[in-house]
Short mmCIF file of C-alpha atoms in Angstrom, two decimals:
data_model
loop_
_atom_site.label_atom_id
_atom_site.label_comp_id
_atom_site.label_asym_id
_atom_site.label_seq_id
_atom_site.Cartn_x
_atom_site.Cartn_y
_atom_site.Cartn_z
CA UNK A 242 14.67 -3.69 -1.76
CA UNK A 243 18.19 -1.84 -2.16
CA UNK A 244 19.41 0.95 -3.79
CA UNK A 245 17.95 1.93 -7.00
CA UNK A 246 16.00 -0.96 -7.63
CA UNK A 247 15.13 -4.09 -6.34
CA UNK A 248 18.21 -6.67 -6.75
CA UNK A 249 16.74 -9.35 -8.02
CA UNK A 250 15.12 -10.99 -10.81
CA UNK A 251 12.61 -12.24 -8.28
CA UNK A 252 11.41 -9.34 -6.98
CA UNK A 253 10.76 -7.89 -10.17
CA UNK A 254 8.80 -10.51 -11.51
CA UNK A 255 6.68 -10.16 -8.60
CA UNK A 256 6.27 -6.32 -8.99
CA UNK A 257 5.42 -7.30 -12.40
CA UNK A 258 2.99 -10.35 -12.05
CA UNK A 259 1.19 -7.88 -9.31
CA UNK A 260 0.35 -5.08 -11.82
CA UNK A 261 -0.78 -7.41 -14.55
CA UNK A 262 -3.59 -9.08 -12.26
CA UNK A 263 -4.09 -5.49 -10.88
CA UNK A 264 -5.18 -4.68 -14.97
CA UNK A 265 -6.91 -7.80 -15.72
CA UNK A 266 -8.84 -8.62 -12.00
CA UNK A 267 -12.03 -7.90 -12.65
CA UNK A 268 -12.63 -6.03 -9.49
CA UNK A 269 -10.30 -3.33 -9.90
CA UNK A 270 -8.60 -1.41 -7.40
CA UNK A 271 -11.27 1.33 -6.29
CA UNK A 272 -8.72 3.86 -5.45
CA UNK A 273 -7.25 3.85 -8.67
CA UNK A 274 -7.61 3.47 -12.71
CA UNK A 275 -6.13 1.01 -15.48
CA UNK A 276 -2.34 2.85 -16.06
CA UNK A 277 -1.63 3.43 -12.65
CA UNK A 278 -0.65 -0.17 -11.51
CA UNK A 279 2.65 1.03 -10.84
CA UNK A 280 1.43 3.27 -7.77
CA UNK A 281 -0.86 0.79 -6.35
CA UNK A 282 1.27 -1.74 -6.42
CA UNK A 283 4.66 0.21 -5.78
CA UNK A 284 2.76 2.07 -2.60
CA UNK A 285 1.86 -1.12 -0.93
CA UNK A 286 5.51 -2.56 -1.07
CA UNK A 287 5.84 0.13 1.76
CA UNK A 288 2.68 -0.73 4.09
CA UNK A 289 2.48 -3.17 6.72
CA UNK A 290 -0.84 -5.13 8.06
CA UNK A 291 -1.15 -2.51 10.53
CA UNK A 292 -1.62 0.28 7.71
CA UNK A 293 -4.70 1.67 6.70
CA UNK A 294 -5.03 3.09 2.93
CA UNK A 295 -7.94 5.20 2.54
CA UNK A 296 -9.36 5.24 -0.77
CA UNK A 297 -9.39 7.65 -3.32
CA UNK A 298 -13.15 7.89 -4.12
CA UNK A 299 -13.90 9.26 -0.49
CA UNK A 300 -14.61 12.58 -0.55
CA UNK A 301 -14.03 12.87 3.03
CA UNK A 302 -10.60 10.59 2.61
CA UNK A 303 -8.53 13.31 4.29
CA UNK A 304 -10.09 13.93 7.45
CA UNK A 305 -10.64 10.23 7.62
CA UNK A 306 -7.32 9.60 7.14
CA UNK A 307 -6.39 12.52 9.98
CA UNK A 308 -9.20 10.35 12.28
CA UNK A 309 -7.35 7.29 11.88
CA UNK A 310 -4.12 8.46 12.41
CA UNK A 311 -5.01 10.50 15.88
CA UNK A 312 -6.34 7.23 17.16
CA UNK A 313 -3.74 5.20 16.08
CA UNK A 314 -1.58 7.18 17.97
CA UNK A 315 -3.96 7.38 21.33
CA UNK A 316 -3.35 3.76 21.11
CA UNK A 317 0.45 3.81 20.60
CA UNK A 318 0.21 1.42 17.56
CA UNK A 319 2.69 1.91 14.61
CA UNK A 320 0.63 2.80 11.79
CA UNK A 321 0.47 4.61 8.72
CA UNK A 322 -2.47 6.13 7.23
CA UNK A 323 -2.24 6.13 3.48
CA UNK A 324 -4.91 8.76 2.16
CA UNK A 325 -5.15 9.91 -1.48
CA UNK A 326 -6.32 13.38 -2.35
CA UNK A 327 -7.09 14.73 -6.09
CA UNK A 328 -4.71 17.53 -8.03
CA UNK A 329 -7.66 20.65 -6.83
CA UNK A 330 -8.06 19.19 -3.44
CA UNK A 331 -11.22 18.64 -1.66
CA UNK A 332 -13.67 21.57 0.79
CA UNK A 333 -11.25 21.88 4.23
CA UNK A 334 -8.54 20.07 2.90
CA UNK A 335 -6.23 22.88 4.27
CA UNK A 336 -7.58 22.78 7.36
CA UNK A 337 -7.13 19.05 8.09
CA UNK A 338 -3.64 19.05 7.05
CA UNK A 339 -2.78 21.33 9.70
CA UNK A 340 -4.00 19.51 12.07
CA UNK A 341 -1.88 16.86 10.95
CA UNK A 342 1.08 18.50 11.10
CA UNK A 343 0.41 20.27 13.90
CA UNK A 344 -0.07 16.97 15.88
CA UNK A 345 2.66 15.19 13.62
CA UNK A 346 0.19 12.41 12.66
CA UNK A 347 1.68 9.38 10.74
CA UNK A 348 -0.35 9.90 7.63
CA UNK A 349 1.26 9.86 3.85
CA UNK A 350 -0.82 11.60 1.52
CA UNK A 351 -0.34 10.75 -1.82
CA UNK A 352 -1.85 12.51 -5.01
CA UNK A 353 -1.35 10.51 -9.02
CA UNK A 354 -2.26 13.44 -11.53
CA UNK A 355 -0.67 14.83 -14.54
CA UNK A 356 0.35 18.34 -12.98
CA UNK A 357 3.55 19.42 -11.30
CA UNK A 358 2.26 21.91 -8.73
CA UNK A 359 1.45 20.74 -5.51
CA UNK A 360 -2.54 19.72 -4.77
CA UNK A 361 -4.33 22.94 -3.56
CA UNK A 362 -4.29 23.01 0.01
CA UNK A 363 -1.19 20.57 0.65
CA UNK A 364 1.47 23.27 0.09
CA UNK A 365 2.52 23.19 3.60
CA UNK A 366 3.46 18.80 3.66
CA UNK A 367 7.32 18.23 2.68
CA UNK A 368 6.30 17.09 -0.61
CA UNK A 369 8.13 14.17 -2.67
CA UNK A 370 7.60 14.08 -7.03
CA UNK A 371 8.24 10.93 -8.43
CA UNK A 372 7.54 9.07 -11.50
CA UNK A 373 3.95 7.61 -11.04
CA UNK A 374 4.81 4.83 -13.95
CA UNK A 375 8.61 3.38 -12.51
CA UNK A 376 7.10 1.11 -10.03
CA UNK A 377 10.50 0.58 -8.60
CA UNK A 378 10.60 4.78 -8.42
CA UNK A 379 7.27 4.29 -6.90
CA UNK A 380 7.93 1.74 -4.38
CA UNK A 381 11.72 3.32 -3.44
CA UNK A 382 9.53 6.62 -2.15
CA UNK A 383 7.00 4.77 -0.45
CA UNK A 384 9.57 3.03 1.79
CA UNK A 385 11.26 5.79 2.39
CA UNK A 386 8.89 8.29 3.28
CA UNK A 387 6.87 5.77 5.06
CA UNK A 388 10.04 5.31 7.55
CA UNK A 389 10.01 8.73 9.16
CA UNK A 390 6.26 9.14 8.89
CA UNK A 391 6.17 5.87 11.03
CA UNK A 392 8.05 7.12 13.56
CA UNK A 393 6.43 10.30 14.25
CA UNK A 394 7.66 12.75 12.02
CA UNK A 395 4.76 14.15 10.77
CA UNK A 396 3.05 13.79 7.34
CA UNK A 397 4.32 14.02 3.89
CA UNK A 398 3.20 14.17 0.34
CA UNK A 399 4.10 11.80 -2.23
CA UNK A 400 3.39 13.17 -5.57
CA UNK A 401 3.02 10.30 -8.53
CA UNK A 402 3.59 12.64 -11.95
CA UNK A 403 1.00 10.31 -14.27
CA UNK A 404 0.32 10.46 -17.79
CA UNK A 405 -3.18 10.38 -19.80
CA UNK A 406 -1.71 8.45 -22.39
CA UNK A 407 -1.01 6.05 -19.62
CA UNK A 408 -1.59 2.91 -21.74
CA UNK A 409 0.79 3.69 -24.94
CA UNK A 410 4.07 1.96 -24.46
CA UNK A 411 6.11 5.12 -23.29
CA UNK A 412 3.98 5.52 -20.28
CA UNK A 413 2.66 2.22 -19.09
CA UNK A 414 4.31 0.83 -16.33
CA UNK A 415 3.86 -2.41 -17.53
CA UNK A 416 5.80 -2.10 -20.38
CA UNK A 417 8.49 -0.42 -18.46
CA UNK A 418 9.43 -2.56 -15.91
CA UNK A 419 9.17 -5.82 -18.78
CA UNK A 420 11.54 -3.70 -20.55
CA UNK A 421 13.79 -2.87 -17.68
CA UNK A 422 14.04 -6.37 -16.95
CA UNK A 423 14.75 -7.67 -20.78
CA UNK A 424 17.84 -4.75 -20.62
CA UNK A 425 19.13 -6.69 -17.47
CA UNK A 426 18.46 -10.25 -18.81
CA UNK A 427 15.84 -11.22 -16.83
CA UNK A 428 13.35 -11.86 -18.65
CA UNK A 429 12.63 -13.14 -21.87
CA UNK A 430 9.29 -14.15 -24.29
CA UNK A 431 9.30 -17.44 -22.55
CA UNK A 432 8.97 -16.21 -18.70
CA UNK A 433 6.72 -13.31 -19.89
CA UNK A 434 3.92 -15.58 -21.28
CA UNK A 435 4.47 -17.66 -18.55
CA UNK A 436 3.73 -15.30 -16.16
CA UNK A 437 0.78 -14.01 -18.58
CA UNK A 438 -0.72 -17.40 -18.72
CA UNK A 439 -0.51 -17.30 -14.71
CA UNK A 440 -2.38 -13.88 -14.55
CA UNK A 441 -4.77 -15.46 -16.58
CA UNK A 442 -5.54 -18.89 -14.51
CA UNK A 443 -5.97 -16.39 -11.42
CA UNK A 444 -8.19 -13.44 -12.89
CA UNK A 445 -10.11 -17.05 -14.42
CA UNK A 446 -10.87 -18.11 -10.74
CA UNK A 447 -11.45 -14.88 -9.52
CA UNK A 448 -14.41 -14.45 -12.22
CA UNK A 449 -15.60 -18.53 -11.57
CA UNK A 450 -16.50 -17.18 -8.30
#
């Protein structure tokens, strides 16, 4: 991925094929909702097999996540701990992101809510707002925060703005990026259905098993 966006028609359609099995599977991501395909998808553009993503239903997520990442780096590997937290934070939540900036642990936080102030307790993490339904915005901050996280920075916040009309055309990221890639010609009715009828053959298997 360069720049902006990613360059080519491939890569899009792959962004976008990933999102619509993401809606239809019929084991959904646990860590987050129907609308938000763009962050779950965009987020793990940045990861690596080495990364650990911490789901979003934990209520103990953050000092998991801080858990991880101190033993990760007791045994020198180069990981990333990806932990979400909600928009009113959780009991301690303060506390445990001290310690991991105090000890500069590789873990990205990430929070997807509707509000522009920071989660409570996270006000201290260099914090980064994007656009939680531009999957390209989405992925572009991933990589890029991921980088100096990775090598020892210390954490950092990436904020996904959402919408609760998530599903209407203006805010799913669906539509978006299908529309994004019509405006650059690459993409038409044809491919679309054919990638639709694809989606459909896999999320078929997936409930045959």
């Amino acid at each position: 991925m360069t720049g902006r966006h990613p360059a080519t028609a491939a890569q899009r359609t792959d962004l976008l094929h990933r999102m619509l099995l993401l809606r239809h599977s019929p084991e959904p991501a646990a860590d987050l909702g129907e609308g938000d395909e763009a962050v779950a998808v965009g987020l793990r553009c940045a990861l690596g097999p080495a990364d650990t993503l911490v789901p979003a239903h934990r209520r103990d997520g953050p000092a998991l996540a801080v858990e991880l990442a101190h033993d990760d780096v007791l045994r020198h590997r180069s990981a990333v701990v990806v932990c979400f937290v909600g928009a009113h934070g959780t009991p301690g939540l303060a506390t445990t992101l001290d310690h991991a900036i105090e000890d500069r642990l590789p873990v990205l936080f990430c929070c997807a809510d509707q509000h522009d102030a920071h989660p409570a307790g996270a006000e201290a993490l260099q914090t980064e707002t994007v656009d939680g339904t531009d999957v390209e915005a989405v992925a572009l901050a991933a990589l890029t925060a991921v980088h100096p996280v990775r090598a020892g920075a210390g954490p950092r916040l990436l904020h996904f703005r959402t919408y609760a009309q998530h599903t209407e055309p203006l805010h799913d990221p669906i539509r978006i990026l299908a529309d994004r890639m019509r405006t650059d010609h690459q993409l038409d009715d044809n491919a679309l259905a054919a990638i639709e009828k694809h989606v459909a053959a896999e999320v078929g298997g997936l409930r045959s098993r």
